[in-house]
mmCIF file of C-alpha atoms and ligand atoms in Angstrom:
data_model
loop_
_atom_site.group_PDB
_atom_site.id
_atom_site.type_symbol
_atom_site.label_atom_id
_atom_site.label_comp_id
_atom_site.label_asym_id
_atom_site.label_seq_id
_atom_site.Cartn_x
_atom_site.Cartn_y
_atom_site.Cartn_z
ATOM 1 C CA MET A 125 -26.196 44.386 -91.092
ATOM 2 C CA LEU A 126 -28.177 45.346 -88.291
ATOM 3 C CA PRO A 127 -31.197 43.118 -87.509
ATOM 4 C CA ILE A 128 -34.776 43.958 -87.875
ATOM 5 C CA GLY A 129 -36.568 41.337 -86.240
ATOM 6 C CA THR A 130 -34.443 37.879 -87.523
ATOM 7 C CA LYS A 131 -32.639 39.501 -90.727
ATOM 8 C CA PRO A 132 -30.312 41.799 -91.056
ATOM 9 C CA ALA A 133 -31.820 45.201 -92.628
ATOM 10 C CA ILE A 134 -30.540 44.704 -95.771
ATOM 11 C CA GLN A 135 -32.324 41.675 -96.492
ATOM 12 C CA TYR A 136 -35.028 43.354 -96.548
ATOM 13 C CA VAL A 137 -33.963 45.276 -99.354
ATOM 14 C CA VAL A 138 -32.624 42.877 -101.456
ATOM 15 C CA GLU A 139 -36.292 40.910 -100.955
ATOM 16 C CA GLU A 140 -37.796 43.989 -102.068
ATOM 17 C CA VAL A 141 -35.938 43.966 -105.486
ATOM 18 C CA VAL A 142 -35.784 40.075 -106.036
ATOM 19 C CA ALA A 143 -40.155 40.712 -104.945
ATOM 20 C CA SER A 144 -39.783 43.072 -107.807
ATOM 21 C CA GLY A 145 -38.702 41.089 -110.475
ATOM 22 C CA ILE A 146 -35.113 42.799 -110.423
ATOM 23 C CA ASP A 147 -32.706 39.875 -110.589
ATOM 24 C CA ASP A 148 -29.040 42.242 -111.133
ATOM 25 C CA ILE A 149 -28.136 43.803 -108.001
ATOM 26 C CA LEU A 150 -25.094 46.173 -107.112
ATOM 27 C CA ILE A 151 -24.268 46.843 -103.763
ATOM 28 C CA ILE A 152 -22.119 50.049 -102.954
ATOM 29 C CA THR A 153 -19.859 49.005 -99.794
ATOM 30 C CA GLY A 154 -17.774 50.605 -97.810
ATOM 31 C CA ARG A 155 -14.838 49.491 -95.147
ATOM 32 C CA GLY A 156 -15.866 47.780 -92.484
ATOM 33 C CA LYS A 157 -19.044 46.738 -94.717
ATOM 34 C CA ARG A 158 -17.300 42.887 -95.406
ATOM 35 C CA ALA A 159 -19.990 41.088 -93.756
ATOM 36 C CA ILE A 160 -22.510 41.699 -96.099
ATOM 37 C CA GLU A 161 -20.978 39.959 -98.882
ATOM 38 C CA ASP A 162 -20.124 36.991 -96.537
ATOM 39 C CA HIS A 163 -24.236 37.001 -95.804
ATOM 40 C CA PHE A 164 -25.095 36.868 -99.013
ATOM 41 C CA ASP A 165 -22.705 34.435 -99.988
ATOM 42 C CA HIS A 166 -22.949 30.108 -99.203
ATOM 43 C CA SER A 167 -21.752 29.261 -96.070
ATOM 44 C CA VAL A 168 -20.184 26.188 -96.849
ATOM 45 C CA GLU A 169 -19.192 24.971 -93.089
ATOM 46 C CA LEU A 170 -22.998 25.773 -91.585
ATOM 47 C CA GLU A 171 -24.412 24.495 -94.722
ATOM 48 C CA GLN A 172 -22.938 21.092 -94.210
ATOM 49 C CA ILE A 173 -23.323 21.362 -90.549
ATOM 50 C CA LEU A 174 -27.230 21.738 -91.291
ATOM 51 C CA ALA A 175 -26.755 19.383 -93.912
ATOM 52 C CA ALA A 176 -25.602 16.560 -91.485
ATOM 53 C CA ARG A 177 -28.062 17.492 -88.469
ATOM 54 C CA GLY A 178 -30.631 16.899 -90.937
ATOM 55 C CA GLU A 179 -32.280 20.262 -90.116
ATOM 56 C CA LYS A 180 -33.428 21.124 -93.504
ATOM 57 C CA GLU A 181 -35.564 24.251 -93.158
ATOM 58 C CA LYS A 182 -32.257 25.844 -91.727
ATOM 59 C CA LEU A 183 -30.537 24.425 -94.505
ATOM 60 C CA ALA A 184 -33.056 26.089 -97.600
ATOM 61 C CA GLU A 185 -33.361 29.026 -95.811
ATOM 62 C CA ILE A 186 -29.494 30.290 -95.792
ATOM 63 C CA LYS A 187 -29.247 28.497 -99.373
ATOM 64 C CA ASN A 188 -32.446 30.553 -100.491
ATOM 65 C CA ILE A 189 -30.072 33.367 -99.620
ATOM 66 C CA ALA A 190 -26.915 32.910 -101.330
ATOM 67 C CA GLU A 191 -29.022 32.267 -104.445
ATOM 68 C CA MET A 192 -31.416 34.791 -103.820
ATOM 69 C CA ALA A 193 -30.198 36.859 -107.231
ATOM 70 C CA SER A 194 -27.066 37.793 -108.869
ATOM 71 C CA ILE A 195 -25.494 40.640 -106.817
ATOM 72 C CA HIS A 196 -21.742 42.509 -107.275
ATOM 73 C CA TYR A 197 -20.470 44.336 -104.908
ATOM 74 C CA ILE A 198 -18.314 47.900 -105.329
ATOM 75 C CA ARG A 199 -17.051 49.625 -102.498
ATOM 76 C CA GLN A 200 -16.776 53.408 -102.366
ATOM 77 C CA ARG A 201 -13.346 54.087 -101.078
ATOM 78 C CA GLU A 202 -14.071 57.283 -99.380
ATOM 79 C CA PRO A 203 -17.352 58.378 -97.634
ATOM 80 C CA LEU A 204 -17.504 61.460 -100.277
ATOM 81 C CA GLY A 205 -21.772 61.361 -100.233
ATOM 82 C CA LEU A 206 -24.513 59.459 -101.401
ATOM 83 C CA GLY A 207 -23.846 61.243 -104.998
ATOM 84 C CA HIS A 208 -20.712 59.695 -104.946
ATOM 85 C CA ALA A 209 -21.588 56.234 -104.361
ATOM 86 C CA VAL A 210 -24.167 56.508 -106.843
ATOM 87 C CA TYR A 211 -21.483 57.454 -109.348
ATOM 88 C CA ALA A 212 -19.571 54.378 -108.990
ATOM 89 C CA ALA A 213 -22.639 52.210 -110.017
ATOM 90 C CA ARG A 214 -22.126 53.662 -113.559
ATOM 91 C CA HIS A 215 -20.180 51.012 -115.766
ATOM 92 C CA HIS A 216 -22.529 48.642 -113.872
ATOM 93 C CA THR A 217 -25.408 50.121 -115.391
ATOM 94 C CA GLY A 218 -24.214 51.550 -118.289
ATOM 95 C CA ASP A 219 -26.828 53.905 -120.378
ATOM 96 C CA LYS A 220 -29.868 51.958 -118.887
ATOM 97 C CA THR A 221 -32.334 53.252 -116.186
ATOM 98 C CA PHE A 222 -32.147 51.826 -112.786
ATOM 99 C CA ALA A 223 -33.322 51.869 -109.305
ATOM 100 C CA LEU A 224 -32.130 53.091 -106.310
ATOM 101 C CA LEU A 225 -32.665 52.131 -102.569
ATOM 102 C CA LEU A 226 -30.895 53.216 -99.419
ATOM 103 C CA GLY A 227 -29.730 50.424 -97.090
ATOM 104 C CA ASP A 228 -30.990 52.630 -94.339
ATOM 105 C CA ASP A 229 -34.775 53.106 -95.614
ATOM 106 C CA VAL A 230 -36.697 49.862 -94.961
ATOM 107 C CA VAL A 231 -40.292 49.350 -96.244
ATOM 108 C CA PHE A 232 -43.351 47.227 -95.186
ATOM 109 C CA SER A 233 -46.043 47.217 -98.311
ATOM 110 C CA LYS A 234 -48.516 45.226 -100.079
ATOM 111 C CA THR A 235 -46.509 45.974 -103.114
ATOM 112 C CA PRO A 236 -42.664 45.478 -102.743
ATOM 113 C CA ALA A 237 -41.891 49.912 -102.439
ATOM 114 C CA ILE A 238 -39.371 49.751 -105.605
ATOM 115 C CA LYS A 239 -42.260 48.302 -107.726
ATOM 116 C CA GLN A 240 -44.547 50.990 -107.026
ATOM 117 C CA LEU A 241 -41.995 53.293 -108.648
ATOM 118 C CA MET A 242 -41.197 50.930 -111.550
ATOM 119 C CA GLU A 243 -45.088 51.377 -112.379
ATOM 120 C CA ILE A 244 -45.037 54.551 -112.504
ATOM 121 C CA TYR A 245 -41.504 54.788 -114.584
ATOM 122 C CA ALA A 246 -43.560 52.877 -117.117
ATOM 123 C CA ARG A 247 -46.356 55.184 -117.210
ATOM 124 C CA HIS A 248 -44.213 58.781 -117.376
ATOM 125 C CA LYS A 249 -40.763 57.483 -118.817
ATOM 126 C CA LYS A 250 -39.276 59.723 -116.155
ATOM 127 C CA THR A 251 -36.795 59.844 -112.940
ATOM 128 C CA VAL A 252 -39.015 58.593 -110.176
ATOM 129 C CA VAL A 253 -38.566 59.397 -106.605
ATOM 130 C CA ALA A 254 -40.827 58.122 -103.695
ATOM 131 C CA VAL A 255 -42.075 60.700 -101.137
ATOM 132 C CA GLU A 256 -43.939 60.620 -97.655
ATOM 133 C CA ARG A 257 -45.716 63.395 -96.162
ATOM 134 C CA LEU A 258 -44.080 64.678 -93.114
ATOM 135 C CA PRO A 259 -44.866 67.107 -90.519
ATOM 136 C CA ARG A 260 -42.661 70.246 -90.592
ATOM 137 C CA GLU A 261 -40.277 69.555 -87.797
ATOM 138 C CA LYS A 262 -38.708 65.880 -89.715
ATOM 139 C CA LEU A 263 -38.123 67.531 -93.219
ATOM 140 C CA HIS A 264 -34.663 68.734 -92.462
ATOM 141 C CA ASN A 265 -33.734 65.500 -91.934
ATOM 142 C CA TYR A 266 -34.695 64.745 -95.555
ATOM 143 C CA GLY A 267 -34.830 65.655 -99.385
ATOM 144 C CA VAL A 268 -37.799 68.344 -100.014
ATOM 145 C CA VAL A 269 -40.202 68.233 -102.965
ATOM 146 C CA GLU A 270 -41.045 71.302 -104.909
ATOM 147 C CA ILE A 271 -44.266 70.138 -106.909
ATOM 148 C CA LYS A 272 -45.263 71.957 -110.576
ATOM 149 C CA LYS A 273 -48.557 69.899 -110.733
ATOM 150 C CA ARG A 274 -50.459 66.988 -109.766
ATOM 151 C CA LEU A 275 -50.540 64.192 -112.317
ATOM 152 C CA SER A 276 -52.720 61.634 -110.594
ATOM 153 C CA ASP A 277 -54.725 61.036 -107.395
ATOM 154 C CA SER A 278 -54.204 56.861 -107.063
ATOM 155 C CA PRO A 279 -51.607 56.992 -106.438
ATOM 156 C CA PRO A 280 -50.593 60.305 -105.568
ATOM 157 C CA THR A 281 -48.267 61.168 -108.499
ATOM 158 C CA TYR A 282 -46.401 64.949 -109.020
ATOM 159 C CA GLU A 283 -44.895 66.249 -111.420
ATOM 160 C CA LEU A 284 -41.599 67.899 -109.861
ATOM 161 C CA CYS A 285 -40.030 71.393 -110.542
ATOM 162 C CA GLY A 286 -37.177 71.239 -107.880
ATOM 163 C CA ILE A 287 -35.705 69.311 -105.096
ATOM 164 C CA VAL A 288 -33.621 70.679 -101.676
ATOM 165 C CA GLU A 289 -31.464 68.607 -99.811
ATOM 166 C CA LYS A 290 -32.168 69.046 -96.074
ATOM 167 C CA PRO A 291 -33.932 72.160 -96.010
ATOM 168 C CA GLU A 292 -33.339 74.675 -92.937
ATOM 169 C CA PRO A 293 -36.696 75.108 -91.067
ATOM 170 C CA GLY A 294 -38.828 77.687 -92.904
ATOM 171 C CA GLU A 295 -37.362 77.499 -96.315
ATOM 172 C CA GLU A 296 -39.630 73.697 -97.204
ATOM 173 C CA PRO A 297 -40.426 73.893 -100.446
ATOM 174 C CA GLY A 298 -43.582 72.127 -99.442
ATOM 175 C CA ASP A 299 -43.502 68.500 -97.145
ATOM 176 C CA LEU A 300 -43.100 65.936 -99.422
ATOM 177 C CA ALA A 301 -39.830 64.084 -97.908
ATOM 178 C CA VAL A 302 -38.168 61.927 -100.057
ATOM 179 C CA LEU A 303 -37.464 58.217 -98.951
ATOM 180 C CA GLY A 304 -34.177 55.900 -100.153
ATOM 181 C CA ARG A 305 -36.323 54.833 -102.977
ATOM 182 C CA TYR A 306 -35.477 55.964 -106.898
ATOM 183 C CA ILE A 307 -35.623 55.367 -110.442
ATOM 184 C CA LEU A 308 -32.935 56.714 -111.964
ATOM 185 C CA THR A 309 -32.587 57.838 -115.889
ATOM 186 C CA PRO A 310 -28.581 57.534 -116.986
ATOM 187 C CA ALA A 311 -28.707 60.947 -117.589
ATOM 188 C CA ILE A 312 -27.696 61.390 -113.564
ATOM 189 C CA TYR A 313 -24.321 60.778 -113.908
ATOM 190 C CA THR A 314 -23.600 63.439 -115.974
ATOM 191 C CA HIS A 315 -25.395 65.689 -113.335
ATOM 192 C CA ILE A 316 -23.361 64.466 -110.540
ATOM 193 C CA SER A 317 -20.422 64.832 -112.566
ATOM 194 C CA LYS A 318 -21.368 68.403 -112.325
ATOM 195 C CA THR A 319 -21.991 68.664 -108.647
ATOM 196 C CA PRO A 320 -19.522 70.357 -106.497
ATOM 197 C CA PRO A 321 -19.180 68.938 -102.754
ATOM 198 C CA ASP A 322 -21.000 70.537 -100.454
ATOM 199 C CA GLN A 323 -19.735 72.561 -97.206
ATOM 200 C CA ARG A 324 -19.244 68.731 -95.850
ATOM 201 C CA GLY A 325 -17.021 67.716 -98.859
ATOM 202 C CA GLU A 326 -20.143 65.542 -99.747
ATOM 203 C CA ILE A 327 -21.506 64.893 -103.432
ATOM 204 C CA GLN A 328 -25.031 65.416 -102.984
ATOM 205 C CA LEU A 329 -27.261 63.000 -105.234
ATOM 206 C CA THR A 330 -30.661 65.513 -104.292
ATOM 207 C CA HIS A 331 -28.521 68.426 -106.113
ATOM 208 C CA ALA A 332 -27.956 66.458 -109.424
ATOM 209 C CA ILE A 333 -31.507 65.263 -109.176
ATOM 210 C CA ASP A 334 -32.328 68.999 -109.083
ATOM 211 C CA MET A 335 -30.329 69.269 -112.198
ATOM 212 C CA LEU A 336 -31.971 66.626 -114.088
ATOM 213 C CA ILE A 337 -35.467 67.826 -112.816
ATOM 214 C CA LYS A 338 -34.585 70.716 -114.737
ATOM 215 C CA GLU A 339 -33.279 69.518 -117.528
ATOM 216 C CA GLU A 340 -35.519 66.157 -118.406
ATOM 217 C CA GLY A 341 -37.931 66.187 -115.386
ATOM 218 C CA ALA A 342 -39.067 64.250 -112.995
ATOM 219 C CA VAL A 343 -42.033 62.667 -110.924
ATOM 220 C CA ALA A 344 -42.696 62.105 -106.979
ATOM 221 C CA VAL A 345 -45.036 59.298 -105.768
ATOM 222 C CA GLU A 346 -46.523 59.070 -102.472
ATOM 223 C CA ILE A 347 -46.192 55.444 -102.170
ATOM 224 C CA GLU A 348 -48.140 53.057 -100.117
ATOM 225 C CA GLY A 349 -46.612 51.299 -97.288
ATOM 226 C CA LYS A 350 -44.780 52.161 -94.230
ATOM 227 C CA ARG A 351 -41.056 53.087 -93.766
ATOM 228 C CA TYR A 352 -38.712 52.938 -91.481
ATOM 229 C CA ASP A 353 -35.462 55.236 -91.174
ATOM 230 C CA ILE A 354 -33.413 52.925 -89.624
ATOM 231 C CA GLY A 355 -30.763 55.409 -89.701
ATOM 232 C CA THR A 356 -32.062 56.730 -86.618
ATOM 233 C CA PRO A 357 -32.444 55.110 -83.163
ATOM 234 C CA GLU A 358 -36.193 55.595 -83.490
ATOM 235 C CA GLY A 359 -36.844 54.583 -86.276
ATOM 236 C CA TRP A 360 -35.042 51.354 -85.795
ATOM 237 C CA ARG A 361 -37.044 50.519 -82.698
ATOM 238 C CA GLU A 362 -40.028 51.014 -84.650
ATOM 239 C CA ALA A 363 -39.479 48.914 -87.172
ATOM 240 C CA ASN A 364 -38.772 46.122 -84.587
ATOM 241 C CA SER A 365 -41.776 46.346 -82.425
ATOM 242 C CA PHE A 366 -43.485 46.341 -86.404
ATOM 243 C CA LEU A 367 -42.613 43.081 -86.614
ATOM 244 C CA ARG A 368 -43.427 41.923 -82.854
HETATM 245 C C1 G1P B 298 -30.625 60.794 -97.341
HETATM 246 C C2 G1P B 298 -30.882 61.800 -99.134
HETATM 247 C C3 G1P B 298 -32.027 62.167 -98.755
HETATM 248 C C4 G1P B 298 -33.048 61.631 -98.663
HETATM 249 C C5 G1P B 298 -32.509 60.176 -97.209
HETATM 250 C C6 G1P B 298 -33.572 59.092 -97.542
HETATM 251 O O1 G1P B 298 -30.190 61.330 -97.110
HETATM 252 O O2 G1P B 298 -29.668 62.734 -98.885
HETATM 253 O O3 G1P B 298 -32.229 63.397 -99.799
HETATM 254 O O4 G1P B 298 -33.958 61.987 -98.150
HETATM 255 O O5 G1P B 298 -31.496 60.044 -97.784
HETATM 256 O O6 G1P B 298 -33.224 58.267 -96.243
HETATM 257 P P1 G1P B 298 -29.002 60.627 -95.556
HETATM 258 O O7 G1P B 298 -30.056 59.463 -95.242
HETATM 259 O O8 G1P B 298 -28.146 60.272 -96.182
HETATM 260 O O9 G1P B 298 -29.147 61.606 -94.640
#
């Protein structure tokens, strides 16, 4: 619910999904995150007050938030990592390929970021991860992909042979870092179920994607747009100044 400009960050992510033509959204929440559900629900009292005051524009804006899409929620009961959170969605997505967006990455782009990945999926019919080229000193914060071959120049698209989560300095397989946008085939769930927890007790999605790459392949695309990692104070400040 951290605001960027005048809206909570999660709203940019939901708007990106809606603008991409997806109308079924599952938000994986956790303890202390009920405010998200309230934000995307009707606020009856506020709507009544705005209606009584004749504040039509504001009324339309808050009604629009509640009517944006069909949003479902699942609570991740324990913070056991991103892989564990994604696994909680398995009954919802079933045997369908699905889009995954991480709420702490906000992307400002001409074409919604996840739509760009959907276009790549339509072309290759494989799991897609969004990447951006980062300076070496930042790579240890992210998943970093290992490239098998370049598939296309526009947009830059690569076939992958592996992916490493938060590599130690000097052990990066390249300089293309994963940002929080993915199209995942349902095989991901089998791989997550086979992924052991890491040394911090977390089940890493990246480890499951690495197994999936080896079994059915995956592609990475350098997306157009500016990504802000609002999980860091500097990323959050930069996103706010972008909107100013
Ligand atoms: C997660 C993923 C990582 C990815 C990043 C993108 O890391 O594990 O592979 O590069 O999101 O923001 P986290 O931000 O949870 O540390």
